mmCIF file of C-alpha atoms in Angstrom:
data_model
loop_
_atom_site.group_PDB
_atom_site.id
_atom_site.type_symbol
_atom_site.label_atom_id
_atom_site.label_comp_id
_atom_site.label_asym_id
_atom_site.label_seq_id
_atom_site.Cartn_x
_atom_site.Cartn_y
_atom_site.Cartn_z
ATOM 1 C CA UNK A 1 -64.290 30.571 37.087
ATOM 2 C CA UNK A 2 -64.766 29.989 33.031
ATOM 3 C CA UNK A 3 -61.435 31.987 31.649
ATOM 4 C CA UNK A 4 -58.326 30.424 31.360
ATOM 5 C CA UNK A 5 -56.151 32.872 33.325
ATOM 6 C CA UNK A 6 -52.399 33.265 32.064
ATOM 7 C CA UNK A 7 -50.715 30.296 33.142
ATOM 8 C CA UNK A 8 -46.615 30.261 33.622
ATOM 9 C CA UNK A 9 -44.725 27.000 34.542
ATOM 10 C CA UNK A 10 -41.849 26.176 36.394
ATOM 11 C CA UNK A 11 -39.799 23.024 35.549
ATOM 12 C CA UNK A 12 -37.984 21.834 38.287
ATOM 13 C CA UNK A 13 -34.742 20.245 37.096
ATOM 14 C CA UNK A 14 -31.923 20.654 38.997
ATOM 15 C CA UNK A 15 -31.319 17.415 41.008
ATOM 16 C CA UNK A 16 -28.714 15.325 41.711
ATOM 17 C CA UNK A 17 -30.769 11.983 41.007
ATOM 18 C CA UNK A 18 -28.682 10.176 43.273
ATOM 19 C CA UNK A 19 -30.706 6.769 43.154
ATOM 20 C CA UNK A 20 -29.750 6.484 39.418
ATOM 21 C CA UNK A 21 -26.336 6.415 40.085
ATOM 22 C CA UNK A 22 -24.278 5.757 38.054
ATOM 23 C CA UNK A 23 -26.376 6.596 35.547
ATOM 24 C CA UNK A 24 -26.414 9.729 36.730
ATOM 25 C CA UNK A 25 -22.657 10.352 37.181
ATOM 26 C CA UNK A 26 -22.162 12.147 33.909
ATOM 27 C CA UNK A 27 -25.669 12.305 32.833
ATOM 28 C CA UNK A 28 -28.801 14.422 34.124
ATOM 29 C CA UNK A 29 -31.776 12.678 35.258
ATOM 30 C CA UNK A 30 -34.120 15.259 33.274
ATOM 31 C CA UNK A 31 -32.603 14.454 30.054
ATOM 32 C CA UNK A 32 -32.687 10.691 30.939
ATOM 33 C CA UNK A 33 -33.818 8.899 27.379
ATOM 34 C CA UNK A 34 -37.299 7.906 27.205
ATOM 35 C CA UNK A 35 -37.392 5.684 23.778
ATOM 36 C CA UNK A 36 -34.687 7.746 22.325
ATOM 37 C CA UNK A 37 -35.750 11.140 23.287
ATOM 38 C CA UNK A 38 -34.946 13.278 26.668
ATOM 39 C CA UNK A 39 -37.322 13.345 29.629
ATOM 40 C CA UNK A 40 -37.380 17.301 29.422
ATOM 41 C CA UNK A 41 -38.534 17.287 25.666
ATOM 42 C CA UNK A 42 -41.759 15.645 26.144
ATOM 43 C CA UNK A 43 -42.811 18.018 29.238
ATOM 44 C CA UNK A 44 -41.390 20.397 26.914
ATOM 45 C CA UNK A 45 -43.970 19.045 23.915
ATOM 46 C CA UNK A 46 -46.796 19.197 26.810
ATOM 47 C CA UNK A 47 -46.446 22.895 27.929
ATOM 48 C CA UNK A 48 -46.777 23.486 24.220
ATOM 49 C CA UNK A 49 -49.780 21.669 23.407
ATOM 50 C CA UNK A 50 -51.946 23.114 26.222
ATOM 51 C CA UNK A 51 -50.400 26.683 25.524
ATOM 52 C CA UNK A 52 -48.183 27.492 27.572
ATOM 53 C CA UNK A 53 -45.021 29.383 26.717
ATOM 54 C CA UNK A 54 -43.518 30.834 29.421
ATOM 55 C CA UNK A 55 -41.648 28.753 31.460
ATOM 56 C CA UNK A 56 -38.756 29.214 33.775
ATOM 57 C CA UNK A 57 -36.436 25.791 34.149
ATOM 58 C CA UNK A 58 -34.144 25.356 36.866
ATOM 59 C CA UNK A 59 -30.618 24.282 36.792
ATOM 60 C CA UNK A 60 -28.123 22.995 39.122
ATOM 61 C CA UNK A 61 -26.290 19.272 38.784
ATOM 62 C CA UNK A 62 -24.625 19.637 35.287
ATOM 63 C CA UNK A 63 -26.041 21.944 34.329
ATOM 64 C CA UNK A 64 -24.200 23.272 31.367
ATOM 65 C CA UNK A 65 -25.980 19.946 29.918
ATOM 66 C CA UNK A 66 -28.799 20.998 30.463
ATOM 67 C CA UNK A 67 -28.153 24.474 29.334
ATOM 68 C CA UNK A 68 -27.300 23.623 26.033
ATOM 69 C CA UNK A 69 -30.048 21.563 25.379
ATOM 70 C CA UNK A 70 -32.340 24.192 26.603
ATOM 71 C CA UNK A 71 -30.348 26.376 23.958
ATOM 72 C CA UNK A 72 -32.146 24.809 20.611
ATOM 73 C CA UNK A 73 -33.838 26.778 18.806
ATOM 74 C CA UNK A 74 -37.509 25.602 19.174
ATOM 75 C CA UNK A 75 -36.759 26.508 22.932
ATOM 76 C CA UNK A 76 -34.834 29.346 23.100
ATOM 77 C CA UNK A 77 -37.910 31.799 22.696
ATOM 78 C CA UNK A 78 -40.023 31.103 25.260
ATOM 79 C CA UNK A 79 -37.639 28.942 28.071
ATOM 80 C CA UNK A 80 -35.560 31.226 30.504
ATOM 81 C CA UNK A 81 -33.396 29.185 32.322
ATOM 82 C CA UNK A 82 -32.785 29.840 36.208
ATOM 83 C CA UNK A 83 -29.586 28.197 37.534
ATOM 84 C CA UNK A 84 -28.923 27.466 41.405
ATOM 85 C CA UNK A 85 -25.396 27.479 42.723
ATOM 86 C CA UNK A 86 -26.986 25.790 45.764
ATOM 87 C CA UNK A 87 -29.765 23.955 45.237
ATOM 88 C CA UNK A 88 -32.398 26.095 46.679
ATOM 89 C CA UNK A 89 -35.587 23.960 47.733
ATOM 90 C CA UNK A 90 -39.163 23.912 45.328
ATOM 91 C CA UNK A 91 -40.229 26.351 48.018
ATOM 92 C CA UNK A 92 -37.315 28.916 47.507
ATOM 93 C CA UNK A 93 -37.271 28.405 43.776
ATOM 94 C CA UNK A 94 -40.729 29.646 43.865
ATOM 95 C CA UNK A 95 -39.820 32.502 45.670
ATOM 96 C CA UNK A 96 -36.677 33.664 43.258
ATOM 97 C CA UNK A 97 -38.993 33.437 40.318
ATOM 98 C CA UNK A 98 -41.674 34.740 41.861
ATOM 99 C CA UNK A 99 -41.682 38.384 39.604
ATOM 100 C CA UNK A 100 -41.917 36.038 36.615
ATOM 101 C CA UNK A 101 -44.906 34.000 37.905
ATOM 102 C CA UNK A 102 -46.585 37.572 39.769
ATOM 103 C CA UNK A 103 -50.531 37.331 39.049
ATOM 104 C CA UNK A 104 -50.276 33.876 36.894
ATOM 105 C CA UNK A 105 -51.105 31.139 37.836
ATOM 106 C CA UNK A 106 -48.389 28.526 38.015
ATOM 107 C CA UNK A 107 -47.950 25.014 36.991
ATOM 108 C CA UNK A 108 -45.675 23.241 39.134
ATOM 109 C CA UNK A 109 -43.800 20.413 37.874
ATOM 110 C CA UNK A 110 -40.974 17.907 38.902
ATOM 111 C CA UNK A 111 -39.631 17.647 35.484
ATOM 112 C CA UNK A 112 -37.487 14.513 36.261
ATOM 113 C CA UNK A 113 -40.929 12.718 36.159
ATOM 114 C CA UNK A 114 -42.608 10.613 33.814
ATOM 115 C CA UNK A 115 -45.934 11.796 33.278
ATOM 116 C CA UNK A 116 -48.579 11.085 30.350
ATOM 117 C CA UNK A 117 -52.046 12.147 30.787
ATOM 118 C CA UNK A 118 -54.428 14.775 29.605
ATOM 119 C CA UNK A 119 -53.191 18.180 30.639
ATOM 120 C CA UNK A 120 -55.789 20.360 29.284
ATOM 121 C CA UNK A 121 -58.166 18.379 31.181
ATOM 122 C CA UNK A 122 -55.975 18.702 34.488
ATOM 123 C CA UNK A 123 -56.081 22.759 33.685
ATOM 124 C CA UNK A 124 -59.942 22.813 33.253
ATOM 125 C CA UNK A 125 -60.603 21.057 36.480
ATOM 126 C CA UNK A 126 -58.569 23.746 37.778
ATOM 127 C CA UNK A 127 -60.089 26.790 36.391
ATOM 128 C CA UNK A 128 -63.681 25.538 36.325
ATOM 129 C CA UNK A 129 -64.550 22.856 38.713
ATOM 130 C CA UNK A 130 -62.232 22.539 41.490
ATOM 131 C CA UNK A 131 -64.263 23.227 44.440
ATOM 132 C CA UNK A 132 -64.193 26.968 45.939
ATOM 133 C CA UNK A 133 -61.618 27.893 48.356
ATOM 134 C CA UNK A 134 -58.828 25.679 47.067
ATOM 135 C CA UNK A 135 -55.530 27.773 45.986
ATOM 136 C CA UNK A 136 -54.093 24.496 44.888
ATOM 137 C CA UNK A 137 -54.887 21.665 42.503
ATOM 138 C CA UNK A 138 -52.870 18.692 42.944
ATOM 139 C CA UNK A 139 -52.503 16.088 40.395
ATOM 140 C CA UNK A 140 -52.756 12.544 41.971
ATOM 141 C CA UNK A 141 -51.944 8.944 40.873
ATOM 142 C CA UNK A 142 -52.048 5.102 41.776
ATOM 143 C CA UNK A 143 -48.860 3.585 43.141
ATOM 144 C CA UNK A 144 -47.595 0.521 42.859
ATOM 145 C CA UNK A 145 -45.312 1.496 45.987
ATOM 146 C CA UNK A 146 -47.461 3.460 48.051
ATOM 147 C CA UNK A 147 -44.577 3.181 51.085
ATOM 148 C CA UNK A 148 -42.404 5.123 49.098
ATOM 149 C CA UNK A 149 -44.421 7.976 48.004
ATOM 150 C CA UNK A 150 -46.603 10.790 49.595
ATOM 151 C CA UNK A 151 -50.164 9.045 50.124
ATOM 152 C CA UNK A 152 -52.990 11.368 50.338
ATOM 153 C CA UNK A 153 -56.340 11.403 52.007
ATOM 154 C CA UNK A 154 -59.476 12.561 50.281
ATOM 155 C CA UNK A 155 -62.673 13.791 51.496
ATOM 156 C CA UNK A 156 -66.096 13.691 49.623
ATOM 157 C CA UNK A 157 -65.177 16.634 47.299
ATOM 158 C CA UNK A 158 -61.423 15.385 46.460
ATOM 159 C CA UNK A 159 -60.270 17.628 48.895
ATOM 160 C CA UNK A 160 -56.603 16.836 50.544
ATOM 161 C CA UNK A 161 -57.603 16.117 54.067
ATOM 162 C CA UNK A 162 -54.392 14.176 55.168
ATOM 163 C CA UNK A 163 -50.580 13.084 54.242
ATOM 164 C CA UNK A 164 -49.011 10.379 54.855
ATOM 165 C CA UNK A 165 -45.339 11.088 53.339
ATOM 166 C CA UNK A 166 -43.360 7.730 52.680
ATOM 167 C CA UNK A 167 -44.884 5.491 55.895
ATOM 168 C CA UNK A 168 -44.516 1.871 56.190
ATOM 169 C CA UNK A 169 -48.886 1.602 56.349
ATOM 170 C CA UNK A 170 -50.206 4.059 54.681
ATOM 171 C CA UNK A 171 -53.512 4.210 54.317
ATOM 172 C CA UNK A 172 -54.433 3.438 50.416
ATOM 173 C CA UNK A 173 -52.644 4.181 47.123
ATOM 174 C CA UNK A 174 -53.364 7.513 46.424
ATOM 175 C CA UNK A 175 -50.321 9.034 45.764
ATOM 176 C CA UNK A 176 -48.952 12.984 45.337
ATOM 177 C CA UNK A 177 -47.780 13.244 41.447
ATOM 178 C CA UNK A 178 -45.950 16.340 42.145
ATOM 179 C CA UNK A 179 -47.542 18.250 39.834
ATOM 180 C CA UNK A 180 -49.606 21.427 40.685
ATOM 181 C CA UNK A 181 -51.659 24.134 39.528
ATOM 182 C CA UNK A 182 -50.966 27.074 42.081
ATOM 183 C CA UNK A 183 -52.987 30.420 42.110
ATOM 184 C CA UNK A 184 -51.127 33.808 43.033
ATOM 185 C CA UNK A 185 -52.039 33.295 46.773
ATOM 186 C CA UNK A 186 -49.384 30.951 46.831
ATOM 187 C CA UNK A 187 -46.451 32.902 45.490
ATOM 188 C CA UNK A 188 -47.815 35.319 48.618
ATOM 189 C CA UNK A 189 -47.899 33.378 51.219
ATOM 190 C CA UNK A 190 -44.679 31.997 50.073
ATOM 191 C CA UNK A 191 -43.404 35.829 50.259
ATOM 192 C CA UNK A 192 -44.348 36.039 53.667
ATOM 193 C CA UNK A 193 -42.765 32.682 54.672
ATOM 194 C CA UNK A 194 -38.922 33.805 53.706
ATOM 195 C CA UNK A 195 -37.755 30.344 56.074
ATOM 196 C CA UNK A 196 -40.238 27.900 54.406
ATOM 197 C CA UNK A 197 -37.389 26.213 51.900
ATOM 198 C CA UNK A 198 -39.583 22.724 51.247
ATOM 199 C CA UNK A 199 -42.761 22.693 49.218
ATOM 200 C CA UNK A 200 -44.030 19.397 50.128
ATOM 201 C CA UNK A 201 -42.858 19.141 53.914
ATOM 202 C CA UNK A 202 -43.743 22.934 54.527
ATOM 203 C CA UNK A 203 -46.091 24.592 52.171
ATOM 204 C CA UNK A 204 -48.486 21.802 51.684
ATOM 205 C CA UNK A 205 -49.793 20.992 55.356
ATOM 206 C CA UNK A 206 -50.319 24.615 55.526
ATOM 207 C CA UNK A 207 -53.151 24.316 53.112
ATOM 208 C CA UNK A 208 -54.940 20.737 54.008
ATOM 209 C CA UNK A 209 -58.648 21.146 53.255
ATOM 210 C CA UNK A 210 -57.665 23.945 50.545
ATOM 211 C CA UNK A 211 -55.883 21.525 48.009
ATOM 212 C CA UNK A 212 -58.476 20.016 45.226
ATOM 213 C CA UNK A 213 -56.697 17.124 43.619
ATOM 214 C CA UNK A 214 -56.868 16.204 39.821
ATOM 215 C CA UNK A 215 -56.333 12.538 39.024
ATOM 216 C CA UNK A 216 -54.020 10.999 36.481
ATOM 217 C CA UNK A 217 -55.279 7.670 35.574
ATOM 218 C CA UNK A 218 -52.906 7.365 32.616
ATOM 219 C CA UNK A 219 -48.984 6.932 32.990
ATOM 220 C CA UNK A 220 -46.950 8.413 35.977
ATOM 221 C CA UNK A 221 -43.722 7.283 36.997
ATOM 222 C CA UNK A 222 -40.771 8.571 39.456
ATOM 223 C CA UNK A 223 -37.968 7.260 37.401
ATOM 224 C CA UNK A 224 -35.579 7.170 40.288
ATOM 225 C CA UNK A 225 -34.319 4.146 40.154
ATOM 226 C CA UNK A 226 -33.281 2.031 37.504
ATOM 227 C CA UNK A 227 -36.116 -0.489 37.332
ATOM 228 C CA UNK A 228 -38.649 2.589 36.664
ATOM 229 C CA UNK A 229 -36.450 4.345 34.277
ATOM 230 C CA UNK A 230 -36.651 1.136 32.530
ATOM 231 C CA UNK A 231 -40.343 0.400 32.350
ATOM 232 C CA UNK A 232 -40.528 3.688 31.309
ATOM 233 C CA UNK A 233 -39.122 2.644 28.194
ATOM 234 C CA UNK A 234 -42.005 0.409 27.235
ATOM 235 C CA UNK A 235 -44.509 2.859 27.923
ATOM 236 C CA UNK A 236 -47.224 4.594 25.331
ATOM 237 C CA UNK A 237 -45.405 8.287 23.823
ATOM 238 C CA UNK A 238 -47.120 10.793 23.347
ATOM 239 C CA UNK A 239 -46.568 12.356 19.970
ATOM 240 C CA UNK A 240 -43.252 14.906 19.684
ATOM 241 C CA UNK A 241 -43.185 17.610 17.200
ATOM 242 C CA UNK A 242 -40.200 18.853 17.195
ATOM 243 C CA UNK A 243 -37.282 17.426 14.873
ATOM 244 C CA UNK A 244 -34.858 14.645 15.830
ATOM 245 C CA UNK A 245 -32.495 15.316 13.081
ATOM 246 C CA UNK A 246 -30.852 18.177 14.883
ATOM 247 C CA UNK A 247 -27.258 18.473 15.725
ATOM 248 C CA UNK A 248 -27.971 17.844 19.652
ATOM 249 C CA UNK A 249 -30.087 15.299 18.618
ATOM 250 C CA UNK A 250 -27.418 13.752 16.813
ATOM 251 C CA UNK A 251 -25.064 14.363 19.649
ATOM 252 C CA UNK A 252 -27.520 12.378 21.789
ATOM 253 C CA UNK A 253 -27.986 9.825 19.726
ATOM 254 C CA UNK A 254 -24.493 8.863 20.339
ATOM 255 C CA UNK A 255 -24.143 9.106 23.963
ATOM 256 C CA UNK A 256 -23.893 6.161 25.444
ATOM 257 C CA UNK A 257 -26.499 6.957 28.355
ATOM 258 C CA UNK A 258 -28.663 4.829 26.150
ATOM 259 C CA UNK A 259 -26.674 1.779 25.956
ATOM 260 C CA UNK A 260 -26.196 1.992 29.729
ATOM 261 C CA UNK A 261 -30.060 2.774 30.141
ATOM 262 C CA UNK A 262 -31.098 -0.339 27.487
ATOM 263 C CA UNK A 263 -28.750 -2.551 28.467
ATOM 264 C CA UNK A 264 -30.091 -5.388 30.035
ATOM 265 C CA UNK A 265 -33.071 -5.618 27.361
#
């Protein structure tokens, strides 16, 4: 496979974030501040480096918040936001969209993440390497934590042969970055599945032996909790384009989400 096939995204965005509490009381965790700037806006800045501009976002937990930030004008054109009166599952948000992502591929992301790496590369693999048979490319990472997060098993070809989804021994450090590269098989199996709500649980054992994995050796981080959110402060930035003289810039600049974020430094 040597073309780049039309590629869609869906941002997932609407969670409570319930370990960042209170942090998250009055604040989402996608627009959490990374060095000044919201979570959101750099995955933002990455669709738009590798190309990609047409993305769906969800909403849910305050999300007029959200909304308006999703309102600004360097977004407005290309971003369709998707609310959720109930939050629906990665599985059934898939689904709903799924006449926006028909015959795309889709990249799959948790967008309250922290993620830094080389995306293009992560889309070549995809389209050109990953080995045959394999509906799904997975983007992988090293954990610090590997107890909390979904280990996976490899075989020769980097080929998801086991999970091992938050155990107290799991067996390495290989972790799930909840990022993905899905092909339209997906979306149709998903179609067929109207009672599978959980992507991870549900969708993914399905396809063990079928999932390549890509691997992010640069910065990945569940900001969750408060001590992550906070290293993630430190961390290398990749380069934003758009302004930060705006008026919801401005507006954010004076929330004091970063005072309650920084304040211990």
């Amino acid at each position: 496979m040597n073309q780049r096939p039309d590629i869609r995204a869906l941002l997932l965005s609407a969670g409570l974030g319930t370990r960042l509490r209170p942090l998250t009381n009055n604040w989402p965790k996608c627009l959490m501040p990374i060095n000044g700037r919201p979570l959101l806006e750099y995955w933002l800045q990455t669709l738009d480096d590798i190309g990609i501009h047409h993305a769906v976002v969800n909403t849910h937990y305050l999300s007029e918040l959200v909304s308006k930030f999703l309102k600004r004008p360097q977004y407005a054109s290309w971003i369709k936001e998707v609310f959720e009166p109930e939050l629906l599952g990665t599985a059934s948000s898939l689904r709903q969209n799924q006449a926006f992502f028909k015959n795309a591929t889709t990249l799959l992301i948790h967008a309250d993440n922290w993620c830094h790496c080389n995306f293009s590369a992560f889309i070549e693999y995809h389209c050109k390497y990953r080995p045959d048979n394999c509906p799904i490319t997975m983007m992988t990472f090293d954990t610090e934590l590997p107890q909390s997060c979904g280990i996976v098993e490899l075989d020769s070809q980097n080929r998801v042969i086991g999970f091992h989804e938050k155990v107290s021994n799991p067996p390495g450090n290989r972790a799930n970055a909840a990022v993905y590269l899905l092909e339209p098989e997906i979306l149709d199996w998903l179609e067929l599945h109207p009672e599978i709500s959980d992507f991870s649980t549900q969708v993914l054992p399905q396809f063990v032996g079928r999932i390549a994995t890509w691997h992010n050796d640069v910065i990945h981080r569940d900001i969750g909790t408060y001590s992550a959110l906070r290293k993630a402060q430190l961390d290398p930035l990749p380069l934003l384009n758009w302004p930060a003289a705006d008026s919801w810039q401005k507006e954010f600049d004076d929330n004091p989400i970063h005072s309650l974020v920084n304040k211990d430094k």
